[in-house]
Tab-separated table of C-alpha atoms and ligand atoms in Angstrom:
chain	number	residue	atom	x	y	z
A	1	UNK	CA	20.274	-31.806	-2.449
A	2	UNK	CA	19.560	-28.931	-0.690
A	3	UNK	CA	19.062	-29.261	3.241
A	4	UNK	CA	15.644	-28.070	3.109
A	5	UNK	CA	14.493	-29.733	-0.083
A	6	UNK	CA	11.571	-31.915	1.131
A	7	UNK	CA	10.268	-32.740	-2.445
A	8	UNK	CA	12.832	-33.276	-5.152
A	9	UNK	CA	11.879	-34.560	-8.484
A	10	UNK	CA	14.588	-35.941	-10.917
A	11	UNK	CA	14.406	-36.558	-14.527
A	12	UNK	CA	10.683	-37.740	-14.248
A	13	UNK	CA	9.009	-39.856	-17.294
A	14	UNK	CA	5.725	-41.052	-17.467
A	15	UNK	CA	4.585	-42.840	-20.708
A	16	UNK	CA	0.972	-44.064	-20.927
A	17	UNK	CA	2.279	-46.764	-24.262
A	18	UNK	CA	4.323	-44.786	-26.927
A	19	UNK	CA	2.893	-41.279	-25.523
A	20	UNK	CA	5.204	-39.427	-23.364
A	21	UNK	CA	2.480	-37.595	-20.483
A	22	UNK	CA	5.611	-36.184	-18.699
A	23	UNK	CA	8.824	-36.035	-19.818
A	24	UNK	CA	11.855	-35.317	-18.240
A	25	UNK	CA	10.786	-32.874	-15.319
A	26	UNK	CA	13.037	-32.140	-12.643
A	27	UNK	CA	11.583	-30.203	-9.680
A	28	UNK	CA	12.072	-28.871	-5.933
A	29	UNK	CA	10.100	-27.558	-3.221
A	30	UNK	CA	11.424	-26.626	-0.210
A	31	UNK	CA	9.981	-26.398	3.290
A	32	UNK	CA	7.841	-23.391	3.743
A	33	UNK	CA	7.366	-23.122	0.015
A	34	UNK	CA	4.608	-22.833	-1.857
A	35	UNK	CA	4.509	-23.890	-5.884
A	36	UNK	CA	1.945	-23.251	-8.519
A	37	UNK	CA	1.965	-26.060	-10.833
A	38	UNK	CA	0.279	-24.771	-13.948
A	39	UNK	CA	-0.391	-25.683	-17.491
A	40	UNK	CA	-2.876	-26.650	-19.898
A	41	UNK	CA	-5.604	-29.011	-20.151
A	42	UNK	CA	-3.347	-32.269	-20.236
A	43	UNK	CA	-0.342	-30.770	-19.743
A	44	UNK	CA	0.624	-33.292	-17.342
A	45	UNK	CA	-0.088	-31.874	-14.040
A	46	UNK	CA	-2.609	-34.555	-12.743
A	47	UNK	CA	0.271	-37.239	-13.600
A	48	UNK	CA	3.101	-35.699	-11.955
A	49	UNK	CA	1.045	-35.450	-8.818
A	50	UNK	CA	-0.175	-38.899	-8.918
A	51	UNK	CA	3.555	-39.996	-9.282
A	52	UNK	CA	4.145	-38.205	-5.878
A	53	UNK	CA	1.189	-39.332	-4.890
A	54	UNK	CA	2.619	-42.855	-5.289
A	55	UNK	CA	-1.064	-44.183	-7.053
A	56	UNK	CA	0.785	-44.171	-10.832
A	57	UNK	CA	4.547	-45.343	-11.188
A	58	UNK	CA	7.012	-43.593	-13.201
A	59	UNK	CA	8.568	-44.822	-16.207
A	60	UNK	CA	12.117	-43.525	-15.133
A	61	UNK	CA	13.327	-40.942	-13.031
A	62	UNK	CA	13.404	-40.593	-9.015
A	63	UNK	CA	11.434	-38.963	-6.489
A	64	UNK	CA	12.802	-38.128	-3.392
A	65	UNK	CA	10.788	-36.683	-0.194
A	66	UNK	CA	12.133	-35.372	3.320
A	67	UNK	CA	15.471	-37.060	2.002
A	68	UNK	CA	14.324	-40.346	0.749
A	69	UNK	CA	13.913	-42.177	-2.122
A	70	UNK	CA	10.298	-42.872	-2.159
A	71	UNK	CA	10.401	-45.467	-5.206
A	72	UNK	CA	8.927	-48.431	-3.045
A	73	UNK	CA	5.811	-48.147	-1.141
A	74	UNK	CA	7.219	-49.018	2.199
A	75	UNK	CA	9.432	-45.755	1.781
A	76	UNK	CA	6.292	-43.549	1.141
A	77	UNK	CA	4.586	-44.621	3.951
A	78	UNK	CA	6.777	-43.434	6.365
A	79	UNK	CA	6.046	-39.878	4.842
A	80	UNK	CA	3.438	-37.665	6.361
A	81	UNK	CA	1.686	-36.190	3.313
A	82	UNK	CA	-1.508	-34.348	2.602
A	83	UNK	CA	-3.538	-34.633	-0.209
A	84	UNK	CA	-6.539	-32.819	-1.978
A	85	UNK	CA	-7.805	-34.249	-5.166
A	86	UNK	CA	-10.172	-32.272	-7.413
A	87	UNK	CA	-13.708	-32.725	-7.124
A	88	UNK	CA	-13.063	-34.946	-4.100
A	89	UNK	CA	-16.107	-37.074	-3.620
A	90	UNK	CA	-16.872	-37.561	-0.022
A	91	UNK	CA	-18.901	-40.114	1.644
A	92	UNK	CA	-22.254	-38.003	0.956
A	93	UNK	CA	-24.694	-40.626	3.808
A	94	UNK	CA	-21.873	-39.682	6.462
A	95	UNK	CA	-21.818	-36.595	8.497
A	96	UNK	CA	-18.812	-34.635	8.466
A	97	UNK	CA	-17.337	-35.526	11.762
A	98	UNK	CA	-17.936	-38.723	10.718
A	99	UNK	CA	-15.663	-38.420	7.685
A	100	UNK	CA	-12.974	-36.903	9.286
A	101	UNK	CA	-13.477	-39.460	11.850
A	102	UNK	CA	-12.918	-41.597	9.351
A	103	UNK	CA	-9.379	-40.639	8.060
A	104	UNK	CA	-8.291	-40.065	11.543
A	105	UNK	CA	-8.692	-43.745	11.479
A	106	UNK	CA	-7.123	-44.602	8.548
A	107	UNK	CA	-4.017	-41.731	9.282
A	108	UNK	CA	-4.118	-43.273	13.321
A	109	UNK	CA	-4.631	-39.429	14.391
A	110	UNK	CA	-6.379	-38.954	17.584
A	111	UNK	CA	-10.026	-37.832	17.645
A	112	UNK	CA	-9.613	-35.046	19.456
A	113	UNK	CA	-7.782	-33.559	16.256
A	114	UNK	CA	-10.599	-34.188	14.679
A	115	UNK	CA	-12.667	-31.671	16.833
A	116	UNK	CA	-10.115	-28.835	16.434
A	117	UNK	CA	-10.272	-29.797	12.740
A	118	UNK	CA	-14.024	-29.056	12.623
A	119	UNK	CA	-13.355	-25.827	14.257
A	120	UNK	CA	-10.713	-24.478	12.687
A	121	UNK	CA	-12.730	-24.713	9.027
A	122	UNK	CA	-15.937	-23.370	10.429
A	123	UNK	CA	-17.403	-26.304	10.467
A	124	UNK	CA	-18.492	-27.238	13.761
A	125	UNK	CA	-21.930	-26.150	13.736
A	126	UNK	CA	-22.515	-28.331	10.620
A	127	UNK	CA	-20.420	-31.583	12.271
A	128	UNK	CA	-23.500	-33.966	12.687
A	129	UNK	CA	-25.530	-33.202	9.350
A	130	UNK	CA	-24.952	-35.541	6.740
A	131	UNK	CA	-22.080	-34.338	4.180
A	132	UNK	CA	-24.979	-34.294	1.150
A	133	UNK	CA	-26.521	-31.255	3.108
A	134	UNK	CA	-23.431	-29.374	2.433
A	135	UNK	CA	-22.760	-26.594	0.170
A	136	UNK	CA	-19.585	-26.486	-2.262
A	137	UNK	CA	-18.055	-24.362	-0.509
A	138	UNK	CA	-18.537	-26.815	2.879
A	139	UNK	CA	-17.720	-29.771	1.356
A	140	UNK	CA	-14.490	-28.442	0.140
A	141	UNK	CA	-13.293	-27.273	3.686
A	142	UNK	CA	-14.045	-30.690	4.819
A	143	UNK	CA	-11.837	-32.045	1.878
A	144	UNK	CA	-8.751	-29.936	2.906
A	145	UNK	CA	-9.425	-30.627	6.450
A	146	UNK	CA	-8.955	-34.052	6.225
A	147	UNK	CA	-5.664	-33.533	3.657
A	148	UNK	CA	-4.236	-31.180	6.641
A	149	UNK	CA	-5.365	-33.462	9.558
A	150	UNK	CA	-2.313	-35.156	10.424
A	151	UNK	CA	-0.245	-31.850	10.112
A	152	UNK	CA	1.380	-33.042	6.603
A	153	UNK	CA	4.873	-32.378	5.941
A	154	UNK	CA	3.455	-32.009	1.923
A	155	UNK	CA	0.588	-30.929	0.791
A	156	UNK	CA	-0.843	-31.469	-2.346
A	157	UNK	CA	-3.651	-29.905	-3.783
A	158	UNK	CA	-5.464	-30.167	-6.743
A	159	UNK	CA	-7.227	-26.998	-7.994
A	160	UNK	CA	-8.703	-26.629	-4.407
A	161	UNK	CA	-10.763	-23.367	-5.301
A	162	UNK	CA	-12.375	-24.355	-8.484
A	163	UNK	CA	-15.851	-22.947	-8.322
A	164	UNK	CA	-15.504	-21.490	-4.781
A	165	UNK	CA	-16.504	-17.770	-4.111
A	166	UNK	CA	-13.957	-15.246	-3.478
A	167	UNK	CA	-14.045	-15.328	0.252
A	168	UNK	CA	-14.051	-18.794	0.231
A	169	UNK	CA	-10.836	-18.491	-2.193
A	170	UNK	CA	-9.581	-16.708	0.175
A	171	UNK	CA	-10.040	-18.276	3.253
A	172	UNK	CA	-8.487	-21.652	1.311
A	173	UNK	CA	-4.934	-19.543	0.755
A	174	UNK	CA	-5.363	-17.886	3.933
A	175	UNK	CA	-4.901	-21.964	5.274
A	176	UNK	CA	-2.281	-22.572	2.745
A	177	UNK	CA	-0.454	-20.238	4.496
A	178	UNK	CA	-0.956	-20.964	7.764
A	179	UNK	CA	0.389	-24.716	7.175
A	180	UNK	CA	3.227	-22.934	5.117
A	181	UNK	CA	4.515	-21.085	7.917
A	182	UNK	CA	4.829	-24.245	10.076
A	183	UNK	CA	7.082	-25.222	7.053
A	184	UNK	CA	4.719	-27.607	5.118
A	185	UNK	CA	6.204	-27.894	1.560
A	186	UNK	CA	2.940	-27.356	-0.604
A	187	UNK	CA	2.268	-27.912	-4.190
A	188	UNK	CA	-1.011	-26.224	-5.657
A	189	UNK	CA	-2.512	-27.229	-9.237
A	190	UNK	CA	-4.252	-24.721	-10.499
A	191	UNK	CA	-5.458	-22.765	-13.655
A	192	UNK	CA	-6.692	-19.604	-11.447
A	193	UNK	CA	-3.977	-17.457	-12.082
A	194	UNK	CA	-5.131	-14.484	-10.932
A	195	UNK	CA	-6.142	-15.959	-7.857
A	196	UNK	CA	-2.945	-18.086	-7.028
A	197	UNK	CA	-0.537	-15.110	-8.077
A	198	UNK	CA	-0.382	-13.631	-4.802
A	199	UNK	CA	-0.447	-17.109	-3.009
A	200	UNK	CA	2.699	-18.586	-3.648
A	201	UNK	CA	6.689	-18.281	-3.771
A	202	UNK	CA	7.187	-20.327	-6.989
A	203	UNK	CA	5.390	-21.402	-10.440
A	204	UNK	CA	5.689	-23.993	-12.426
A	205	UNK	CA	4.712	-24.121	-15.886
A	206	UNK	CA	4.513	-26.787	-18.012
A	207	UNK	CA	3.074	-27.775	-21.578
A	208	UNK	CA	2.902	-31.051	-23.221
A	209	UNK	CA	4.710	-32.861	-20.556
A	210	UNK	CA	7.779	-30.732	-20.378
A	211	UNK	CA	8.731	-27.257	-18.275
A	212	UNK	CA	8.407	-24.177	-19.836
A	213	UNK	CA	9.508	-21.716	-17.526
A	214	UNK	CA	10.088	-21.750	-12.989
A	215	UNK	CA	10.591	-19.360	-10.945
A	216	UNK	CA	9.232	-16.735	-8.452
A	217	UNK	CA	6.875	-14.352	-10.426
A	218	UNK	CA	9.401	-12.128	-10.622
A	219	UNK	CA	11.906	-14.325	-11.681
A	220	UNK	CA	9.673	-14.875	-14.479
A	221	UNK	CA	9.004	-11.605	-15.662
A	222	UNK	CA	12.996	-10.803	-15.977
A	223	UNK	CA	12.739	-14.801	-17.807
A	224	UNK	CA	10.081	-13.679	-20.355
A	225	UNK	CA	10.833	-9.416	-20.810
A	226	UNK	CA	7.645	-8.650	-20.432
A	227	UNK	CA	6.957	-5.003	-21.149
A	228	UNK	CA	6.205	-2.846	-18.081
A	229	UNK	CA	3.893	0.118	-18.256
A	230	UNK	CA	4.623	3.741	-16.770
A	231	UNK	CA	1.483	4.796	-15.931
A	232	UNK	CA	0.232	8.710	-14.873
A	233	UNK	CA	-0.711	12.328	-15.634
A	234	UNK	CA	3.336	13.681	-15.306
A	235	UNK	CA	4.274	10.579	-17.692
A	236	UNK	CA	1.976	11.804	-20.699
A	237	UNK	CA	3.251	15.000	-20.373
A	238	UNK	CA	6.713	14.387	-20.052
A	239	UNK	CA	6.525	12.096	-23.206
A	240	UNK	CA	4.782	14.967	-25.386
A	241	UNK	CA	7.922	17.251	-23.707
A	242	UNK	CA	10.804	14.961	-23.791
A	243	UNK	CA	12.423	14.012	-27.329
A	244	UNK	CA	14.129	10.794	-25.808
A	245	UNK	CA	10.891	9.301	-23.684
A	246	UNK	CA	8.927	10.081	-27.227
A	247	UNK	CA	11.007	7.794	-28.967
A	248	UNK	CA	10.464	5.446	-26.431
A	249	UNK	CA	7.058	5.600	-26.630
A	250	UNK	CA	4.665	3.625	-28.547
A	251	UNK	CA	1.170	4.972	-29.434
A	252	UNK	CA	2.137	7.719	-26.451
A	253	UNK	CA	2.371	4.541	-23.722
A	254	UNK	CA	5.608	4.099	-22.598
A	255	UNK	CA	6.195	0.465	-22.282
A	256	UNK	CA	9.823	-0.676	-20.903
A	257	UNK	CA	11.550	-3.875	-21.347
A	258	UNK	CA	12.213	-5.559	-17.568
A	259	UNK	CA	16.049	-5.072	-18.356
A	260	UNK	CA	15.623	-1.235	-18.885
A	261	UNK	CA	13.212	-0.226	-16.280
A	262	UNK	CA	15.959	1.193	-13.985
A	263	UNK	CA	17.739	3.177	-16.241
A	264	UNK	CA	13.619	4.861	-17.137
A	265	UNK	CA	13.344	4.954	-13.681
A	266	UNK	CA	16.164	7.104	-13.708
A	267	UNK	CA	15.739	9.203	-16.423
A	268	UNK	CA	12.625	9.884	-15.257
A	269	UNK	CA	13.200	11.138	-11.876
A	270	UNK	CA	16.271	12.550	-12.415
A	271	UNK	CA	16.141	14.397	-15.751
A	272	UNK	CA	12.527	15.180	-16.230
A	273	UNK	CA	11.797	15.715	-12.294
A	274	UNK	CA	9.000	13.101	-12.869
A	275	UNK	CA	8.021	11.282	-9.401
A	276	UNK	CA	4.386	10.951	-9.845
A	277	UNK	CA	3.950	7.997	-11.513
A	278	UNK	CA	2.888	3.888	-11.177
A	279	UNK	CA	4.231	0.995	-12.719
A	280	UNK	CA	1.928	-1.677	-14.383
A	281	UNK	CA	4.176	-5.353	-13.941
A	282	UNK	CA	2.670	-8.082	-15.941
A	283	UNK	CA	0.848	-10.627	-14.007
A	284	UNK	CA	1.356	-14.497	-13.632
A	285	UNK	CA	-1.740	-14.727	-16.643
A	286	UNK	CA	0.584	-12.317	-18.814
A	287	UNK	CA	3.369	-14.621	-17.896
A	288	UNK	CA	1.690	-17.905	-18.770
A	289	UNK	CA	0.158	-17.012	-21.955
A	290	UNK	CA	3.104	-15.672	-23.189
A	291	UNK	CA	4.995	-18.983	-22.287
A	292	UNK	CA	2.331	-20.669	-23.384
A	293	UNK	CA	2.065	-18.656	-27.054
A	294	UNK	CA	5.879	-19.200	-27.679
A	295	UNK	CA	6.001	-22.721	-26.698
A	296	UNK	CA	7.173	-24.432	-29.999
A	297	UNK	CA	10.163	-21.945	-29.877
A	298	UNK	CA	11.412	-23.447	-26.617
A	299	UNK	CA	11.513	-19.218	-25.733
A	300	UNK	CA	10.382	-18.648	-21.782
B	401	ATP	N1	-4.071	-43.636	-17.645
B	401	ATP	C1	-3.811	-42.981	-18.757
B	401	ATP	N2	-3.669	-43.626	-19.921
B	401	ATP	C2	-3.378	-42.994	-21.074
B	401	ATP	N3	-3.195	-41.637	-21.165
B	401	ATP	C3	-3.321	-40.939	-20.020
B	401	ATP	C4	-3.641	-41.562	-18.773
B	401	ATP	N4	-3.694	-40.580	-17.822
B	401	ATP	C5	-3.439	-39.423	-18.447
B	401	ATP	N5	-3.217	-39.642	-19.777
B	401	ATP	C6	-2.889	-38.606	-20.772
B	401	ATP	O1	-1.737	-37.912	-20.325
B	401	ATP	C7	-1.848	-36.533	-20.642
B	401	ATP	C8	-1.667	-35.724	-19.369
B	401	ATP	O2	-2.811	-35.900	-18.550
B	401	ATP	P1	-2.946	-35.226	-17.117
B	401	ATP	O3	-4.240	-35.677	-16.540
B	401	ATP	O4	-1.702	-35.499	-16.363
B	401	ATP	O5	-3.010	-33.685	-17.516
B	401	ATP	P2	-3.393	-32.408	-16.638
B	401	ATP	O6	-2.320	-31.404	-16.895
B	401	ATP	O7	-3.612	-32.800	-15.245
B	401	ATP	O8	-4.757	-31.921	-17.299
B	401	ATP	P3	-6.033	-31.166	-16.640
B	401	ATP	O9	-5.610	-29.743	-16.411
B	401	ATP	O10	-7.054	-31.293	-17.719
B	401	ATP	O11	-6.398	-31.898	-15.380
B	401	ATP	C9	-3.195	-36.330	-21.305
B	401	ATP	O12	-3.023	-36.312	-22.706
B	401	ATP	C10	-3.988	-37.552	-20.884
B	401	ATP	O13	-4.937	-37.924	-21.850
């Protein structure tokens, strides 16, 4: 195992009766690192984390975290982990000091974390109301306050911008990477693509219980040969002038495979004096559908 692995995940099964919910996944996620775990509606996303989470037990396979096997509950406990489920419910009659006040209790974190806590996620000046007075957008910072309050080592969080507003998005990954520079080891489930792309190192995607495709984005675009677009004024012209870019061309857009952008690149510059151009990559979404729409052929 690598030295920095603080979440490995090895040959992980979970069967709910004769149905398989995750089969066979083996993961990592090193300190510092954030990953996007992503798939569909009952992929198995919510499972895996819950088998990290310790709350459902796995039908085979082994979990380690910060270097230890974390199959007993004894083990786990010694490991200082973060956790935000989706559409936490929070105690609504309580006021939010009082919640965190709460899990400072439970996690035996001093009080005076608590405080910094509060002001840290803006939420000092609401502290005393009760938590039912809060917006969405409130009582989510006061979720991932508590999940981060005893400085976790892992962090796991469960679509924690659903229905938030872009700033507030924002301010969420902005937090996320924050804890990831103090070398938290983070895992974010998520079907806001767009919105995660730029927010972590790794993605994870998974259908039916099984991986389709890891990686860093761009890892994934070289995995899948996604077509990248030359974009601009000197391209258009340069394809109606050049015999070889028009036969690369396809209804007068000239979209490259990954593995022969370089050599375009090239050409381009070099034998058409074309520098005035941009280059469209295809997104984590283009990524994930395409997984996603070649599943059954086991392609990436
Ligand atoms: N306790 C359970 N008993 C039986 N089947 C279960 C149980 N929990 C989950 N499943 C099934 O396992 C599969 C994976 O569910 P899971 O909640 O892990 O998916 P998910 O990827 O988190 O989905 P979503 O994106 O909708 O949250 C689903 O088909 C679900 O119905």
């Amino acid at each position: 195992m690598p030295i920095n692995s603080v979440i490995q995940v090895q040959n992980l099964i979970k069967q709910y009766g004769e149905f398989t919910a995750v089969g066979n996944i083996s993961l990592q996620v090193h300190a510092g690192e954030t990953l996007a775990l992503l798939g569909h509606n009952g992929a198995g996303k919510s499972s895996l984390i819950k088998m990290l989470l310790g709350i459902v037990k796995p039908t085979s396979g082994q979990i380690t975290m910060m270097g230890k096997t974390v199959t007993h509950e004894k083990d786990r406990r010694q490991i200082n982990l973060g956790y935000l489920p989706e559409n936490i419910s929070l105690y609504e009659k309580l006021t939010g000091k009082e919640v965190l006040n709460y899990f400072a209790a439970l996690k035996r974190i001093d009080k005076s974390k608590v405080l910094q806590v509060l002001e840290e996620f803006g939420l000092e000046h609401a502290q005393d109301n009760p938590v039912k007075s809060y917006s969405k957008g409130m009582k989510q910072r006061l979720g991932f306050a508590q999940a981060i309050l005893s400085s976790p080592d892992i962090l796991l969080l469960d679509e924690p911008t659903v229905g938030l507003d872009p700033q507030a998005s924002l301010f969420m990954y902005q937090k996320i990477d924050e804890l990831k520079r103090q070398g938290c080891a983070i895992v974010v489930c998520t079907h806001e693509l767009a919105v995660v792309e730029d927010n972590i190192d790794r993605a994870f995607i998974m259908a039916n219980g099984m991986e389709l495709a890891s990686g860093c984005v761009e890892t994934l675009r070289q995995l899948t040969d996604l077509k990248v677009l030359f974009k601009g004024e000197e391209i258009n012209q340069a394809i109606a002038e050049d015999e070889f870019l028009n036969t690369l061309a396809v209804n007068n857009q000239l979209l490259i495979h990954q593995v022969d952008k370089p050599r375009v690149m090239q050409y381009l510059t070099q034998h058409c004096g074309v520098y005035n151009f941009s280059i469209e990559e295809p997104g984590l979404s283009d990524i994930y559908h395409h997984c996603m729409n070649n599943r059954h052929q086991n392609v990436a």
